[in-house]
Structure formats: C-alpha cells, structure tokens
Tab-separated table of C-alpha atoms (C1' of nucleotides) in Angstrom:
chain	number	residue	atom	x	y	z
T	24	MET	CA	-7.797	-33.727	-22.500
T	25	ASN	CA	-4.854	-31.440	-23.130
T	26	ILE	CA	-4.913	-27.742	-22.381
T	27	GLY	CA	-5.488	-26.741	-26.001
T	28	GLU	CA	-8.713	-28.662	-26.331
T	29	VAL	CA	-9.947	-27.432	-22.952
T	30	ALA	CA	-9.109	-23.882	-23.965
T	31	ASP	CA	-11.198	-24.267	-27.123
T	32	ARG	CA	-14.121	-25.884	-25.372
T	33	ALA	CA	-14.182	-23.626	-22.319
T	34	GLY	CA	-13.577	-20.518	-24.392
T	35	LEU	CA	-10.544	-19.448	-22.371
T	36	PRO	CA	-6.944	-18.888	-23.487
T	37	ALA	CA	-4.549	-21.642	-22.413
T	38	LYS	CA	-2.532	-18.976	-20.608
T	39	THR	CA	-5.536	-18.098	-18.508
T	40	ILE	CA	-6.187	-21.719	-17.613
T	41	ARG	CA	-2.591	-22.107	-16.436
T	42	TYR	CA	-3.062	-18.961	-14.397
T	43	TYR	CA	-6.244	-20.367	-12.848
T	44	GLU	CA	-4.318	-23.466	-11.856
T	45	ASP	CA	-1.611	-21.252	-10.413
T	46	ILE	CA	-4.053	-19.488	-8.115
T	47	GLY	CA	-5.748	-22.759	-7.174
T	48	LEU	CA	-9.037	-22.487	-9.060
T	49	VAL	CA	-8.511	-25.776	-10.902
T	50	LYS	CA	-6.251	-28.689	-10.076
T	51	PRO	CA	-5.915	-30.925	-13.122
T	52	PRO	CA	-3.778	-34.060	-12.615
T	53	ARG	CA	-0.731	-34.606	-14.805
T	54	ASP	CA	0.168	-37.222	-17.366
T	55	ALA	CA	3.487	-39.048	-17.176
T	56	ASN	CA	4.951	-36.559	-19.665
T	57	GLY	CA	4.065	-33.622	-17.434
T	58	TYR	CA	1.113	-32.484	-19.539
T	59	ARG	CA	-2.014	-31.400	-17.702
T	60	ALA	CA	-4.700	-34.083	-18.076
T	61	PHE	CA	-8.038	-32.299	-17.716
T	62	ARG	CA	-11.102	-34.277	-16.665
T	63	GLU	CA	-14.645	-33.479	-17.733
T	64	SER	CA	-15.184	-31.952	-14.302
T	65	ASP	CA	-12.240	-29.593	-14.852
T	66	LEU	CA	-13.643	-28.533	-18.194
T	67	HIS	CA	-17.011	-27.975	-16.612
T	68	LYS	CA	-15.539	-25.862	-13.860
T	69	LEU	CA	-13.542	-23.805	-16.335
T	70	ALA	CA	-16.639	-23.146	-18.427
T	71	PHE	CA	-18.377	-22.058	-15.224
T	72	LEU	CA	-15.503	-19.708	-14.492
T	73	ALA	CA	-15.554	-18.333	-18.030
T	74	ARG	CA	-19.237	-17.452	-17.699
T	75	ALA	CA	-18.821	-15.956	-14.245
T	76	ARG	CA	-15.932	-13.822	-15.482
T	77	ALA	CA	-18.013	-12.775	-18.496
T	78	LEU	CA	-20.589	-11.448	-16.037
T	79	GLY	CA	-17.818	-9.397	-14.489
T	80	PHE	CA	-17.363	-11.322	-11.248
T	81	SER	CA	-13.903	-10.905	-9.767
T	82	ILE	CA	-11.629	-13.906	-9.400
T	83	GLU	CA	-12.304	-13.902	-5.660
T	84	ASP	CA	-16.044	-13.840	-6.281
T	85	CYS	CA	-15.536	-16.721	-8.704
T	86	ARG	CA	-13.702	-18.661	-6.048
T	87	VAL	CA	-16.634	-18.200	-3.698
T	88	LEU	CA	-19.186	-19.065	-6.388
T	89	VAL	CA	-17.370	-22.249	-7.363
T	90	GLY	CA	-17.234	-23.168	-3.704
T	91	LEU	CA	-20.968	-22.670	-3.328
T	92	TYR	CA	-21.608	-24.511	-6.563
T	93	GLN	CA	-19.787	-27.549	-5.246
T	94	ASP	CA	-21.499	-27.383	-1.875
T	95	ASP	CA	-24.719	-29.382	-1.929
T	96	HIS	CA	-25.757	-27.798	1.352
T	97	ARG	CA	-25.357	-24.203	0.199
T	98	ALA	CA	-28.048	-21.647	0.861
T	99	SER	CA	-29.131	-19.826	-2.282
T	100	ALA	CA	-29.156	-16.678	-0.133
T	101	ASP	CA	-25.352	-16.812	-0.087
T	102	VAL	CA	-25.191	-16.942	-3.861
T	103	LYS	CA	-27.726	-14.178	-4.169
T	104	ARG	CA	-25.798	-11.931	-1.799
T	105	VAL	CA	-22.608	-12.266	-3.849
T	106	ALA	CA	-24.531	-11.509	-7.027
T	107	GLU	CA	-26.337	-8.547	-5.484
T	108	GLU	CA	-23.142	-6.976	-4.249
T	109	HIS	CA	-21.638	-7.383	-7.683
T	110	LEU	CA	-24.747	-5.872	-9.254
T	111	THR	CA	-24.383	-2.862	-6.980
T	112	ARG	CA	-20.766	-2.395	-8.009
T	113	ILE	CA	-21.741	-2.608	-11.663
T	114	ASP	CA	-24.452	-0.024	-11.174
T	115	GLU	CA	-21.969	2.319	-9.518
T	116	LYS	CA	-19.546	1.826	-12.369
T	117	ILE	CA	-22.226	2.503	-14.960
T	118	ALA	CA	-23.295	5.651	-13.138
T	119	GLN	CA	-19.714	6.872	-13.011
T	120	LEU	CA	-19.166	6.217	-16.706
T	121	GLN	CA	-22.490	7.797	-17.536
T	122	GLY	CA	-21.392	10.947	-15.737
T	123	MET	CA	-18.171	11.064	-17.717
T	124	ARG	CA	-20.055	10.322	-20.900
T	125	ASP	CA	-22.506	13.181	-20.415
T	126	THR	CA	-19.828	15.758	-19.685
T	127	LEU	CA	-17.705	14.510	-22.534
T	128	ALA	CA	-20.581	14.455	-24.999
T	129	THR	CA	-21.453	18.041	-24.123
T	130	LEU	CA	-17.870	19.153	-24.619
T	131	VAL	CA	-17.457	17.276	-27.889
T	132	HIS	CA	-20.697	18.753	-29.112
T	133	ALA	CA	-19.516	22.263	-28.286
T	134	CYS	CA	-16.180	21.882	-30.091
T	135	HIS	CA	-16.052	23.080	-33.670
T	136	GLY	CA	-13.387	20.603	-34.624
T	137	ASP	CA	-11.769	22.797	-37.224
T	138	ASP	CA	-8.215	24.014	-37.806
T	139	ARG	CA	-8.436	26.850	-35.311
T	140	PRO	CA	-7.090	26.553	-31.779
T	141	ASP	CA	-10.192	27.624	-29.811
T	142	CYS	CA	-11.542	24.591	-28.047
T	143	PRO	CA	-14.163	24.328	-25.288
T	144	ILE	CA	-12.815	20.896	-24.353
T	145	LEU	CA	-9.398	22.250	-23.424
T	146	LYS	CA	-11.024	25.300	-21.900
T	147	ASP	CA	-13.031	23.096	-19.564
T	148	LEU	CA	-10.033	20.976	-18.626
T	149	ALA	CA	-7.956	24.073	-17.953
T	150	GLU	CA	-10.535	25.975	-15.926
T	151	GLY	CA	-12.727	23.339	-14.384
T	152	ARG	CA	-15.858	25.291	-15.435
P	1	MET	CA	5.163	25.313	-3.440
P	2	ASN	CA	5.922	21.928	-1.940
P	3	ILE	CA	4.262	18.757	-3.083
P	4	GLY	CA	1.793	18.652	-0.205
P	5	GLU	CA	0.266	21.992	-1.026
P	6	VAL	CA	0.138	21.164	-4.725
P	7	ALA	CA	-1.520	17.852	-3.913
P	8	ASP	CA	-4.195	19.656	-1.912
P	9	ARG	CA	-4.782	22.321	-4.514
P	10	ALA	CA	-4.718	20.048	-7.561
P	11	GLY	CA	-6.755	17.372	-5.841
P	12	LEU	CA	-4.198	14.646	-6.503
P	13	PRO	CA	-2.277	12.441	-4.048
P	14	ALA	CA	1.382	13.385	-3.673
P	15	LYS	CA	2.251	9.857	-4.801
P	16	THR	CA	0.449	10.426	-8.061
P	17	ILE	CA	2.227	13.708	-8.662
P	18	ARG	CA	5.607	12.028	-8.164
P	19	TYR	CA	4.505	9.365	-10.603
P	20	TYR	CA	3.497	12.004	-13.141
P	21	GLU	CA	6.950	13.484	-12.835
P	22	ASP	CA	8.428	10.040	-13.296
P	23	ILE	CA	6.652	9.537	-16.601
P	24	GLY	CA	7.471	13.052	-17.742
P	25	LEU	CA	4.090	14.762	-17.449
P	26	VAL	CA	5.405	17.500	-15.161
P	27	LYS	CA	8.955	18.705	-14.610
P	28	PRO	CA	9.103	20.783	-11.444
P	29	PRO	CA	12.500	22.255	-10.585
P	30	ARG	CA	14.134	21.414	-7.269
P	31	ASP	CA	15.089	23.503	-4.276
P	32	ALA	CA	18.573	23.295	-2.794
P	33	ASN	CA	17.310	20.733	-0.265
P	34	GLY	CA	16.084	18.447	-3.022
P	35	TYR	CA	12.415	19.277	-2.515
P	36	ARG	CA	10.307	19.751	-5.621
P	37	ALA	CA	9.544	23.455	-6.091
P	38	PHE	CA	6.286	23.630	-8.027
P	39	ARG	CA	5.500	26.745	-10.023
P	40	GLU	CA	1.997	28.056	-10.648
P	41	SER	CA	2.230	26.599	-14.129
P	42	ASP	CA	2.969	23.149	-12.696
P	43	LEU	CA	-0.029	23.399	-10.410
P	44	HIS	CA	-2.157	24.478	-13.324
P	45	LYS	CA	-1.012	21.578	-15.440
P	46	LEU	CA	-1.634	19.103	-12.626
P	47	ALA	CA	-5.150	20.432	-12.124
P	48	PHE	CA	-5.663	20.002	-15.877
P	49	LEU	CA	-4.436	16.430	-15.602
P	50	ALA	CA	-6.670	15.733	-12.613
P	51	ARG	CA	-9.719	16.861	-14.553
P	52	ALA	CA	-8.752	14.935	-17.674
P	53	ARG	CA	-8.212	11.789	-15.596
P	54	ALA	CA	-11.567	12.372	-13.887
P	55	LEU	CA	-13.156	12.273	-17.341
P	56	GLY	CA	-11.500	8.898	-17.812
P	57	PHE	CA	-8.812	9.883	-20.316
P	58	SER	CA	-5.839	7.532	-20.233
P	59	ILE	CA	-2.440	8.851	-19.244
P	60	GLU	CA	-1.379	8.736	-22.874
P	61	ASP	CA	-4.456	10.692	-23.914
P	62	CYS	CA	-3.587	13.182	-21.174
P	63	ARG	CA	-0.100	13.545	-22.551
P	64	VAL	CA	-1.550	14.347	-25.974
P	65	LEU	CA	-4.125	16.738	-24.509
P	66	VAL	CA	-1.519	18.611	-22.491
P	67	GLY	CA	0.603	18.864	-25.623
P	68	LEU	CA	-2.300	20.320	-27.576
P	69	TYR	CA	-3.163	22.625	-24.703
P	70	GLN	CA	0.318	24.074	-24.769
P	71	ASP	CA	0.373	24.392	-28.548
P	72	ASP	CA	-1.011	27.779	-29.601
P	73	HIS	CA	-1.217	26.542	-33.167
P	74	ARG	CA	-3.260	23.460	-32.427
P	75	ALA	CA	-6.326	22.599	-34.452
P	76	SER	CA	-9.388	22.031	-32.288
P	77	ALA	CA	-10.152	19.094	-34.614
P	78	ASP	CA	-7.234	17.226	-33.052
P	79	VAL	CA	-8.620	17.741	-29.568
P	80	LYS	CA	-12.078	16.767	-30.699
P	81	ARG	CA	-10.818	13.563	-32.280
P	82	VAL	CA	-9.122	12.443	-29.056
P	83	ALA	CA	-12.278	13.229	-27.094
P	84	GLU	CA	-14.525	11.458	-29.599
P	85	GLU	CA	-12.444	8.307	-29.540
P	86	HIS	CA	-12.553	8.323	-25.784
P	87	LEU	CA	-16.304	8.865	-25.870
P	88	THR	CA	-16.658	5.848	-28.141
P	89	ARG	CA	-14.645	3.710	-25.737
P	90	ILE	CA	-16.797	4.857	-22.844
P	91	ASP	CA	-19.963	4.031	-24.752
P	92	GLU	CA	-18.634	0.567	-25.496
P	93	LYS	CA	-17.792	0.068	-21.865
P	94	ILE	CA	-21.218	1.229	-20.744
P	95	ALA	CA	-22.901	-1.097	-23.233
P	96	GLN	CA	-20.813	-4.002	-22.001
P	97	LEU	CA	-21.624	-3.275	-18.352
P	98	GLN	CA	-25.264	-2.759	-19.203
P	99	GLY	CA	-25.349	-6.208	-20.772
P	100	MET	CA	-23.849	-7.756	-17.656
P	101	ARG	CA	-26.198	-5.770	-15.494
P	102	ASP	CA	-29.304	-6.942	-17.313
P	103	THR	CA	-28.348	-10.612	-17.184
P	104	LEU	CA	-27.323	-10.331	-13.569
P	105	ALA	CA	-30.454	-8.473	-12.544
P	106	THR	CA	-32.614	-11.151	-14.152
P	107	LEU	CA	-30.744	-13.890	-12.349
P	108	VAL	CA	-30.816	-12.144	-8.999
P	109	HIS	CA	-34.512	-11.552	-9.423
P	110	ALA	CA	-35.089	-15.236	-10.148
P	111	CYS	CA	-33.180	-16.434	-7.082
P	112	HIS	CA	-35.221	-17.066	-3.961
P	113	GLY	CA	-32.338	-16.258	-1.671
P	114	ASP	CA	-33.380	-18.641	1.065
P	115	ASP	CA	-31.607	-21.448	2.914
P	116	ARG	CA	-32.199	-24.047	0.215
P	117	PRO	CA	-29.557	-24.914	-2.353
P	118	ASP	CA	-31.582	-24.448	-5.558
P	119	CYS	CA	-30.282	-21.392	-7.321
P	120	PRO	CA	-30.939	-20.137	-10.857
P	121	ILE	CA	-27.753	-18.056	-10.702
P	122	LEU	CA	-25.520	-21.086	-10.268
P	123	LYS	CA	-27.658	-23.004	-12.726
P	124	ASP	CA	-27.037	-20.371	-15.373
P	125	LEU	CA	-23.314	-20.263	-14.691
P	126	ALA	CA	-23.101	-24.040	-14.830
P	127	GLU	CA	-25.115	-24.568	-17.959
P	128	GLY	CA	-24.765	-21.399	-19.931
P	129	ARG	CA	-28.562	-21.170	-20.364
W	15	DC	C1'	16.550	19.481	22.097
W	16	DT	C1'	12.822	16.966	20.794
W	17	DT	C1'	8.853	16.086	18.593
W	18	DT	C1'	6.088	16.309	14.688
W	19	DA	C1'	5.253	16.919	10.096
W	20	DC	C1'	7.077	17.138	5.946
W	21	DC	C1'	10.021	15.671	2.150
W	22	DT	C1'	13.150	12.218	-0.506
W	23	DT	C1'	14.092	7.623	-3.043
W	24	DC	C1'	13.338	2.855	-3.543
W	25	DC	C1'	11.047	-1.375	-3.962
W	26	DC	C1'	6.916	-4.282	-3.772
W	27	DA	C1'	1.917	-5.150	-4.559
W	28	DT	C1'	-2.481	-4.721	-6.881
W	29	DG	C1'	-6.013	-7.595	-10.913
W	30	DA	C1'	-6.151	-10.522	-14.259
W	31	DC	C1'	-3.979	-11.576	-17.309
W	32	DT	C1'	-0.509	-11.432	-21.793
W	33	DG	C1'	3.938	-11.968	-24.282
W	34	DG	C1'	8.031	-14.089	-24.906
W	35	DA	C1'	12.140	-17.029	-24.114
W	36	DA	C1'	14.002	-21.491	-23.607
W	37	DC	C1'	13.058	-25.939	-23.512
W	38	DC	C1'	10.541	-30.712	-23.933
W	39	DC	C1'	7.404	-34.031	-26.423
W	40	DC	C1'	4.778	-36.445	-30.026
W	41	DC	C1'	3.650	-37.504	-34.754
W	42	DA	C1'	4.126	-37.508	-39.745
W	43	DT	C1'	6.586	-37.296	-43.817
W	44	DA	C1'	10.865	-37.647	-47.012
Z	14	DT	C1'	16.668	-41.687	-39.562
Z	15	DA	C1'	16.491	-36.889	-39.827
Z	16	DT	C1'	13.547	-33.088	-39.605
Z	17	DG	C1'	9.792	-30.217	-39.305
Z	18	DG	C1'	5.697	-28.640	-37.187
Z	19	DG	C1'	2.629	-28.167	-33.702
Z	20	DG	C1'	1.621	-29.260	-29.361
Z	21	DG	C1'	3.103	-28.898	-24.365
Z	22	DT	C1'	6.155	-27.077	-19.991
Z	23	DT	C1'	8.235	-23.389	-16.718
Z	24	DC	C1'	9.676	-18.897	-15.566
Z	25	DC	C1'	10.247	-13.961	-15.971
Z	26	DA	C1'	8.695	-9.516	-17.265
Z	27	DG	C1'	5.229	-6.218	-18.574
Z	28	DT	C1'	0.641	-4.082	-18.555
Z	29	DC	C1'	-2.189	0.442	-16.086
Z	30	DA	C1'	-2.256	3.887	-12.693
Z	31	DT	C1'	-1.447	4.031	-8.779
Z	32	DG	C1'	-0.869	2.734	-3.296
Z	33	DG	C1'	1.793	1.061	0.769
Z	34	DG	C1'	5.536	1.204	3.422
Z	35	DA	C1'	10.567	1.344	4.721
Z	36	DA	C1'	14.631	4.060	5.517
Z	37	DG	C1'	16.341	8.303	5.832
Z	38	DG	C1'	16.971	13.696	5.315
Z	39	DT	C1'	14.818	18.429	6.454
Z	40	DA	C1'	11.995	22.023	8.415
Z	41	DA	C1'	9.052	24.214	11.595
Z	42	DA	C1'	7.092	24.352	16.309
Z	43	DG	C1'	7.222	23.922	21.329
DNA sequence: CTTTACCTTCCCATGACTGGAACCCCCATA
DNA sequence: TATGGGGGTTCCAGTCATGGGAAGGTAAAG
C-alpha cells in the first residue's frame, strides 16, 4: 500500500503519516523505488493513532497507548490511568474555557454594538473591573 | 519603569513583554543605557493586553482591540463583532472538548483498571466502535 | 571591590503539524 | 517516443505564543 491509500483509509494526511514515521510511531518498510510499503498492521496502527488523536491524546500519550496495545501482558490499569489523566486535563481545559466564555458572554451582552464609541468590553479590558 | 516592575504590575513575564515589543504591540522608549523605559501608558496597554489574552483573544485580535481602544471614533459594533467571533470560536472549542470528554468518560468508566489486559479503551481505539 | 540582581540581544525549543520547493517514478495517451 | 499527469521522495521553513538559556553590559548594595 502506498502512502496515499493509507492516508485515505486511516483518515490522516500523508504529511502526518510521514511525520509519524519521523518520530518513530510507525516503521513501514520501503519498496525498491524508495516508496513506503505499508502493511495492514501499519494501516491498523495508523487508524488507532487517528482515533487516539481525535480523542485529544498527545503524541506521547499515543506512543504509550500503542505500546500497551501491542503488549499482551499489559494491565488495563495502566491504560485507564493514562485515560484518566487525560480526562482530568480535558476537564481543566473545559473549565478554563467556560470561565472565559461566561465573562465574554456577559461583556458581549452588555455592549450596544452601535456606531458610538462607548463599549463595556473595552472598559473591562482597560480597567480590569 | 524598568521591565521587571512592569512585568510585576502588568502580570506578564518580562519575556512576553519583550516579545510584544518585537511584534509591535508596545513601543517603549529607551534610556541612555539601552534599558526600556516604560511609561504609564505602556503599562496600561500591557495590562489591557494581559486581560485580553486571559480572555483567550489571539494576538491579532489583541492588536485590533488595542487599535479600537485607542480610537476615540470607534464604533462599539466593531469591538462587539471581534468579541462575538471569539465567543463563537470558544463555544466550538468547548463543544469539541465536551465530545471528547463524554466518549473518554464512558470508556474510562467501562475499564476495570486491574492487572488483566482486557481493556475497552484500547478496544475502542483499535476498532473504532 | 565584589557580589547580586537587573538588564540587553540572540538563538533554539516547544506540539503537531502544514506548505512549498526541487526532484524522482510510473502509467497512459497521441 | 515524447509528454503529461498524478503519484511518490527529501528537506527546509513557518505556524502560535511564548520559554529557556547563553553571553555580556549595568546598577545598586555591602
């Protein structure tokens, strides 16, 4: 399989797949012409990576998860711990964004949005309440 | 005022303030010794920037907001539009994270987290449901 | 005078790609 | 056989908003 087909089937840009090879996440063999010759197992791993990334796992988390996935003697507790830590980070992020959102929504609501210069948004930014 | 004092009072790292000068957000004059000599107005602008950044506005948004802030003939509609667009982006981000969070929470909940290898988290990543 | 605490510029690194240049390779059609 | 198009390859640079650290100049304190 060439990179284009793998990209289509894994749902990743070819550029990203090359990058993943660069950082050692996949190691496809090469054809005589220098083209990457992906095996089914490479495709499978890339699809795994695509889904892990879609859940927001970092590349380093992905590396760990792939490692656990390939380890028949893994303990599910190790997987769970990685996922829980990631969940915590996501919750923190959401809380932070929610805070911004609330402040911003209040300010936007208070702003007339007309052709006059008076603006509670700028007022807040300038004075810090 | 030297950069250290401004950093303390604006709540920004000195590094960040130098960067803001680099990209033209502030233009403090210099003393004879080459030190930046911040005026009250520079401090004020940096505090404005710190608050705008804390609300998640991009640097380019900040540039626009500072411009509007300094324009006595601004229309508050322009400010409101920038803020509304940012609010929309934040909402999208929150929705995206919320989606990840829900999936992840379900998976974490389903995982025993013991010393055996069976793991619904890895199963999901491998099979895509 | 020496130490300590600033300040300066400069370059490199982050995360996870993305874009583009310059080049090679394979196949089909005129 | 030429040529055109659509693959593939490497390598370098850029993104965003900083942060780290080196090498060196300056100021204030003991």
